[in-house]
């Protein structure tokens, strides 16, 4: 039976999921990092919502993308994938399945562009990654995302340069232009970018 989402401390809890790369390794391989392996291709879902809802389907697709990308490279010792690139691929997979269910994150990002795209460690912005993924798919097509997932180049920025045949700076400039010109027609329905007004007096360094 469906378990309805619940509210606790003013927040509504419903569905989430994750992928654990160690489950695809042998137990011996996982133990090297003091981890355990179920030795299965598996994703984990914890849902208090209707399992057929678009949001839960988006979680399926996002986590499945992580599993497929890692499975493709798990035996390649040279393969590295920064977390922000991995999450970008997850967000792109949702969009290729026509599941624009991270619209809350995207809207929050549009209202505050201070959130970065490329982050090491914690601090990922799913809104920023969602909009950047939409830009890449809109301008270059879905196939390039597959090429990005297949690249085993260690440097993340270099991955983009090789796949999209442009320096990262040029790619990012194109994204900013697209963002201001086309966010109002985004499939996330985020509306136009809200630019912060400049202060009346700029503080200039001596």
PDB file of N, CA and C in Angstrom, residues 120-170:
ATOM      1  N   UNK A 120      34.027  20.266  -5.729  1.00  0.00           N
ATOM      2  CA  UNK A 120      34.701  19.075  -5.214  1.00  0.00           C
ATOM      3  C   UNK A 120      34.145  18.775  -3.829  1.00  0.00           C
ATOM      4  N   UNK A 121      33.810  17.524  -3.595  1.00  0.00           N
ATOM      5  CA  UNK A 121      33.274  17.151  -2.290  1.00  0.00           C
ATOM      6  C   UNK A 121      31.821  17.567  -2.150  1.00  0.00           C
ATOM      7  N   UNK A 122      31.469  18.035  -0.953  1.00  0.00           N
ATOM      8  CA  UNK A 122      30.088  18.410  -0.670  1.00  0.00           C
ATOM      9  C   UNK A 122      29.773  19.791  -1.248  1.00  0.00           C
ATOM     10  N   UNK A 123      28.489  20.141  -1.266  1.00  0.00           N
ATOM     11  CA  UNK A 123      28.088  21.446  -1.759  1.00  0.00           C
ATOM     12  C   UNK A 123      27.547  21.425  -3.167  1.00  0.00           C
ATOM     13  N   UNK A 124      27.185  20.247  -3.678  1.00  0.00           N
ATOM     14  CA  UNK A 124      26.632  20.147  -5.024  1.00  0.00           C
ATOM     15  C   UNK A 124      25.295  20.869  -5.114  1.00  0.00           C
ATOM     16  N   UNK A 125      25.063  21.523  -6.227  1.00  0.00           N
ATOM     17  CA  UNK A 125      23.779  22.175  -6.491  1.00  0.00           C
ATOM     18  C   UNK A 125      23.078  21.410  -7.603  1.00  0.00           C
ATOM     19  N   UNK A 126      22.032  20.664  -7.250  1.00  0.00           N
ATOM     20  CA  UNK A 126      21.308  19.910  -8.268  1.00  0.00           C
ATOM     21  C   UNK A 126      20.564  20.838  -9.223  1.00  0.00           C
ATOM     22  N   UNK A 127      20.209  22.026  -8.736  1.00  0.00           N
ATOM     23  CA  UNK A 127      19.589  23.007  -9.620  1.00  0.00           C
ATOM     24  C   UNK A 127      20.547  23.478 -10.692  1.00  0.00           C
ATOM     25  N   UNK A 128      21.784  23.804 -10.290  1.00  0.00           N
ATOM     26  CA  UNK A 128      22.797  24.245 -11.247  1.00  0.00           C
ATOM     27  C   UNK A 128      23.114  23.133 -12.240  1.00  0.00           C
ATOM     28  N   UNK A 129      23.261  21.920 -11.751  1.00  0.00           N
ATOM     29  CA  UNK A 129      23.582  20.799 -12.632  1.00  0.00           C
ATOM     30  C   UNK A 129      22.424  20.482 -13.577  1.00  0.00           C
ATOM     31  N   UNK A 130      21.190  20.628 -13.093  1.00  0.00           N
ATOM     32  CA  UNK A 130      20.025  20.388 -13.947  1.00  0.00           C
ATOM     33  C   UNK A 130      19.972  21.367 -15.106  1.00  0.00           C
ATOM     34  N   UNK A 131      20.196  22.650 -14.803  1.00  0.00           N
ATOM     35  CA  UNK A 131      20.134  23.658 -15.858  1.00  0.00           C
ATOM     36  C   UNK A 131      21.302  23.527 -16.823  1.00  0.00           C
ATOM     37  N   UNK A 132      22.486  23.189 -16.308  1.00  0.00           N
ATOM     38  CA  UNK A 132      23.643  23.007 -17.188  1.00  0.00           C
ATOM     39  C   UNK A 132      23.432  21.806 -18.095  1.00  0.00           C
ATOM     40  N   UNK A 133      22.844  20.745 -17.554  1.00  0.00           N
ATOM     41  CA  UNK A 133      22.538  19.567 -18.371  1.00  0.00           C
ATOM     42  C   UNK A 133      21.523  19.912 -19.455  1.00  0.00           C
ATOM     43  N   UNK A 134      20.532  20.718 -19.106  1.00  0.00           N
ATOM     44  CA  UNK A 134      19.528  21.100 -20.109  1.00  0.00           C
ATOM     45  C   UNK A 134      20.175  21.917 -21.230  1.00  0.00           C
ATOM     46  N   UNK A 135      21.087  22.801 -20.862  1.00  0.00           N
ATOM     47  CA  UNK A 135      21.824  23.565 -21.875  1.00  0.00           C
ATOM     48  C   UNK A 135      22.599  22.650 -22.813  1.00  0.00           C
ATOM     49  N   UNK A 136      23.350  21.720 -22.252  1.00  0.00           N
ATOM     50  CA  UNK A 136      24.171  20.828 -23.073  1.00  0.00           C
ATOM     51  C   UNK A 136      23.319  19.992 -24.026  1.00  0.00           C
ATOM     52  N   UNK A 137      22.184  19.498 -23.526  1.00  0.00           N
ATOM     53  CA  UNK A 137      21.310  18.680 -24.365  1.00  0.00           C
ATOM     54  C   UNK A 137      20.630  19.541 -25.428  1.00  0.00           C
ATOM     55  N   UNK A 138      20.214  20.736 -25.036  1.00  0.00           N
ATOM     56  CA  UNK A 138      19.523  21.631 -25.961  1.00  0.00           C
ATOM     57  C   UNK A 138      20.433  22.053 -27.116  1.00  0.00           C
ATOM     58  N   UNK A 139      21.679  22.361 -26.823  1.00  0.00           N
ATOM     59  CA  UNK A 139      22.599  22.884 -27.832  1.00  0.00           C
ATOM     60  C   UNK A 139      23.335  21.778 -28.585  1.00  0.00           C
ATOM     61  N   UNK A 140      23.747  20.743 -27.880  1.00  0.00           N
ATOM     62  CA  UNK A 140      24.624  19.739 -28.494  1.00  0.00           C
ATOM     63  C   UNK A 140      23.961  18.365 -28.699  1.00  0.00           C
ATOM     64  N   UNK A 141      22.813  18.135 -28.102  1.00  0.00           N
ATOM     65  CA  UNK A 141      22.124  16.858 -28.270  1.00  0.00           C
ATOM     66  C   UNK A 141      22.443  15.852 -27.179  1.00  0.00           C
ATOM     67  N   UNK A 142      21.604  14.823 -27.089  1.00  0.00           N
ATOM     68  CA  UNK A 142      21.736  13.814 -26.037  1.00  0.00           C
ATOM     69  C   UNK A 142      22.962  12.926 -26.224  1.00  0.00           C
ATOM     70  N   UNK A 143      23.353  12.690 -27.479  1.00  0.00           N
ATOM     71  CA  UNK A 143      24.431  11.732 -27.745  1.00  0.00           C
ATOM     72  C   UNK A 143      25.742  12.148 -27.077  1.00  0.00           C
ATOM     73  N   UNK A 144      25.990  13.448 -27.003  1.00  0.00           N
ATOM     74  CA  UNK A 144      27.229  13.928 -26.398  1.00  0.00           C
ATOM     75  C   UNK A 144      27.318  13.548 -24.925  1.00  0.00           C
ATOM     76  N   UNK A 145      26.173  13.442 -24.271  1.00  0.00           N
ATOM     77  CA  UNK A 145      26.179  13.024 -22.870  1.00  0.00           C
ATOM     78  C   UNK A 145      26.723  11.601 -22.736  1.00  0.00           C
ATOM     79  N   UNK A 146      26.371  10.764 -23.696  1.00  0.00           N
ATOM     80  CA  UNK A 146      26.907   9.408 -23.697  1.00  0.00           C
ATOM     81  C   UNK A 146      28.414   9.409 -23.881  1.00  0.00           C
ATOM     82  N   UNK A 147      28.903  10.310 -24.741  1.00  0.00           N
ATOM     83  CA  UNK A 147      30.350  10.429 -24.936  1.00  0.00           C
ATOM     84  C   UNK A 147      31.027  10.905 -23.656  1.00  0.00           C
ATOM     85  N   UNK A 148      30.363  11.812 -22.940  1.00  0.00           N
ATOM     86  CA  UNK A 148      30.924  12.315 -21.683  1.00  0.00           C
ATOM     87  C   UNK A 148      31.019  11.198 -20.653  1.00  0.00           C
ATOM     88  N   UNK A 149      30.001  10.367 -20.596  1.00  0.00           N
ATOM     89  CA  UNK A 149      30.014   9.235 -19.665  1.00  0.00           C
ATOM     90  C   UNK A 149      31.091   8.224 -20.027  1.00  0.00           C
ATOM     91  N   UNK A 150      31.431   8.140 -21.319  1.00  0.00           N
ATOM     92  CA  UNK A 150      32.419   7.158 -21.761  1.00  0.00           C
ATOM     93  C   UNK A 150      33.851   7.624 -21.682  1.00  0.00           C
ATOM     94  N   UNK A 151      34.050   8.916 -21.427  1.00  0.00           N
ATOM     95  CA  UNK A 151      35.414   9.440 -21.398  1.00  0.00           C
ATOM     96  C   UNK A 151      36.129   9.018 -20.122  1.00  0.00           C
ATOM     97  N   UNK A 152      37.361   8.497 -20.270  1.00  0.00           N
ATOM     98  CA  UNK A 152      38.131   8.114 -19.082  1.00  0.00           C
ATOM     99  C   UNK A 152      39.254   9.103 -18.785  1.00  0.00           C
ATOM    100  N   UNK A 153      39.136  10.314 -19.338  1.00  0.00           N
ATOM    101  CA  UNK A 153      40.107  11.361 -19.028  1.00  0.00           C
ATOM    102  C   UNK A 153      39.930  11.790 -17.583  1.00  0.00           C
ATOM    103  N   UNK A 154      41.008  11.860 -16.823  1.00  0.00           N
ATOM    104  CA  UNK A 154      40.918  12.110 -15.381  1.00  0.00           C
ATOM    105  C   UNK A 154      40.423  13.515 -15.069  1.00  0.00           C
ATOM    106  N   UNK A 155      40.910  14.517 -15.792  1.00  0.00           N
ATOM    107  CA  UNK A 155      40.533  15.899 -15.509  1.00  0.00           C
ATOM    108  C   UNK A 155      39.122  16.177 -16.032  1.00  0.00           C
ATOM    109  N   UNK A 156      38.225  16.585 -15.138  1.00  0.00           N
ATOM    110  CA  UNK A 156      36.825  16.770 -15.518  1.00  0.00           C
ATOM    111  C   UNK A 156      36.653  17.840 -16.586  1.00  0.00           C
ATOM    112  N   UNK A 157      37.358  18.963 -16.446  1.00  0.00           N
ATOM    113  CA  UNK A 157      37.218  20.031 -17.433  1.00  0.00           C
ATOM    114  C   UNK A 157      37.739  19.575 -18.794  1.00  0.00           C
ATOM    115  N   UNK A 158      38.764  18.757 -18.766  1.00  0.00           N
ATOM    116  CA  UNK A 158      39.309  18.225 -20.014  1.00  0.00           C
ATOM    117  C   UNK A 158      38.296  17.292 -20.677  1.00  0.00           C
ATOM    118  N   UNK A 159      37.523  16.544 -19.882  1.00  0.00           N
ATOM    119  CA  UNK A 159      36.478  15.697 -20.446  1.00  0.00           C
ATOM    120  C   UNK A 159      35.537  16.527 -21.323  1.00  0.00           C
ATOM    121  N   UNK A 160      35.090  17.645 -20.771  1.00  0.00           N
ATOM    122  CA  UNK A 160      34.155  18.490 -21.499  1.00  0.00           C
ATOM    123  C   UNK A 160      34.805  19.067 -22.756  1.00  0.00           C
ATOM    124  N   UNK A 161      36.049  19.463 -22.627  1.00  0.00           N
ATOM    125  CA  UNK A 161      36.737  20.052 -23.782  1.00  0.00           C
ATOM    126  C   UNK A 161      36.878  19.050 -24.916  1.00  0.00           C
ATOM    127  N   UNK A 162      37.164  17.801 -24.589  1.00  0.00           N
ATOM    128  CA  UNK A 162      37.319  16.772 -25.618  1.00  0.00           C
ATOM    129  C   UNK A 162      35.984  16.409 -26.254  1.00  0.00           C
ATOM    130  N   UNK A 163      34.949  16.281 -25.440  1.00  0.00           N
ATOM    131  CA  UNK A 163      33.646  15.851 -25.951  1.00  0.00           C
ATOM    132  C   UNK A 163      32.956  16.966 -26.729  1.00  0.00           C
ATOM    133  N   UNK A 164      33.018  18.192 -26.190  1.00  0.00           N
ATOM    134  CA  UNK A 164      32.289  19.299 -26.812  1.00  0.00           C
ATOM    135  C   UNK A 164      33.185  20.175 -27.700  1.00  0.00           C
ATOM    136  N   UNK A 165      34.436  19.797 -27.814  1.00  0.00           N
ATOM    137  CA  UNK A 165      35.385  20.435 -28.742  1.00  0.00           C
ATOM    138  C   UNK A 165      35.448  21.946 -28.543  1.00  0.00           C
ATOM    139  N   UNK A 166      35.543  22.349 -27.282  1.00  0.00           N
ATOM    140  CA  UNK A 166      35.649  23.772 -26.949  1.00  0.00           C
ATOM    141  C   UNK A 166      36.269  23.886 -25.567  1.00  0.00           C
ATOM    142  N   UNK A 167      37.085  24.923 -25.340  1.00  0.00           N
ATOM    143  CA  UNK A 167      37.627  25.141 -23.992  1.00  0.00           C
ATOM    144  C   UNK A 167      36.489  25.329 -22.991  1.00  0.00           C
ATOM    145  N   UNK A 168      36.719  24.924 -21.760  1.00  0.00           N
ATOM    146  CA  UNK A 168      35.697  25.046 -20.722  1.00  0.00           C
ATOM    147  C   UNK A 168      35.189  26.488 -20.609  1.00  0.00           C
ATOM    148  N   UNK A 169      36.088  27.456 -20.705  1.00  0.00           N
ATOM    149  CA  UNK A 169      35.690  28.864 -20.572  1.00  0.00           C
ATOM    150  C   UNK A 169      34.667  29.236 -21.643  1.00  0.00           C
ATOM    151  N   UNK A 170      34.911  28.805 -22.871  1.00  0.00           N
ATOM    152  CA  UNK A 170      34.000  29.107 -23.977  1.00  0.00           C
ATOM    153  C   UNK A 170      32.659  28.398 -23.758  1.00  0.00           C
TER     154      UNK A 170
END
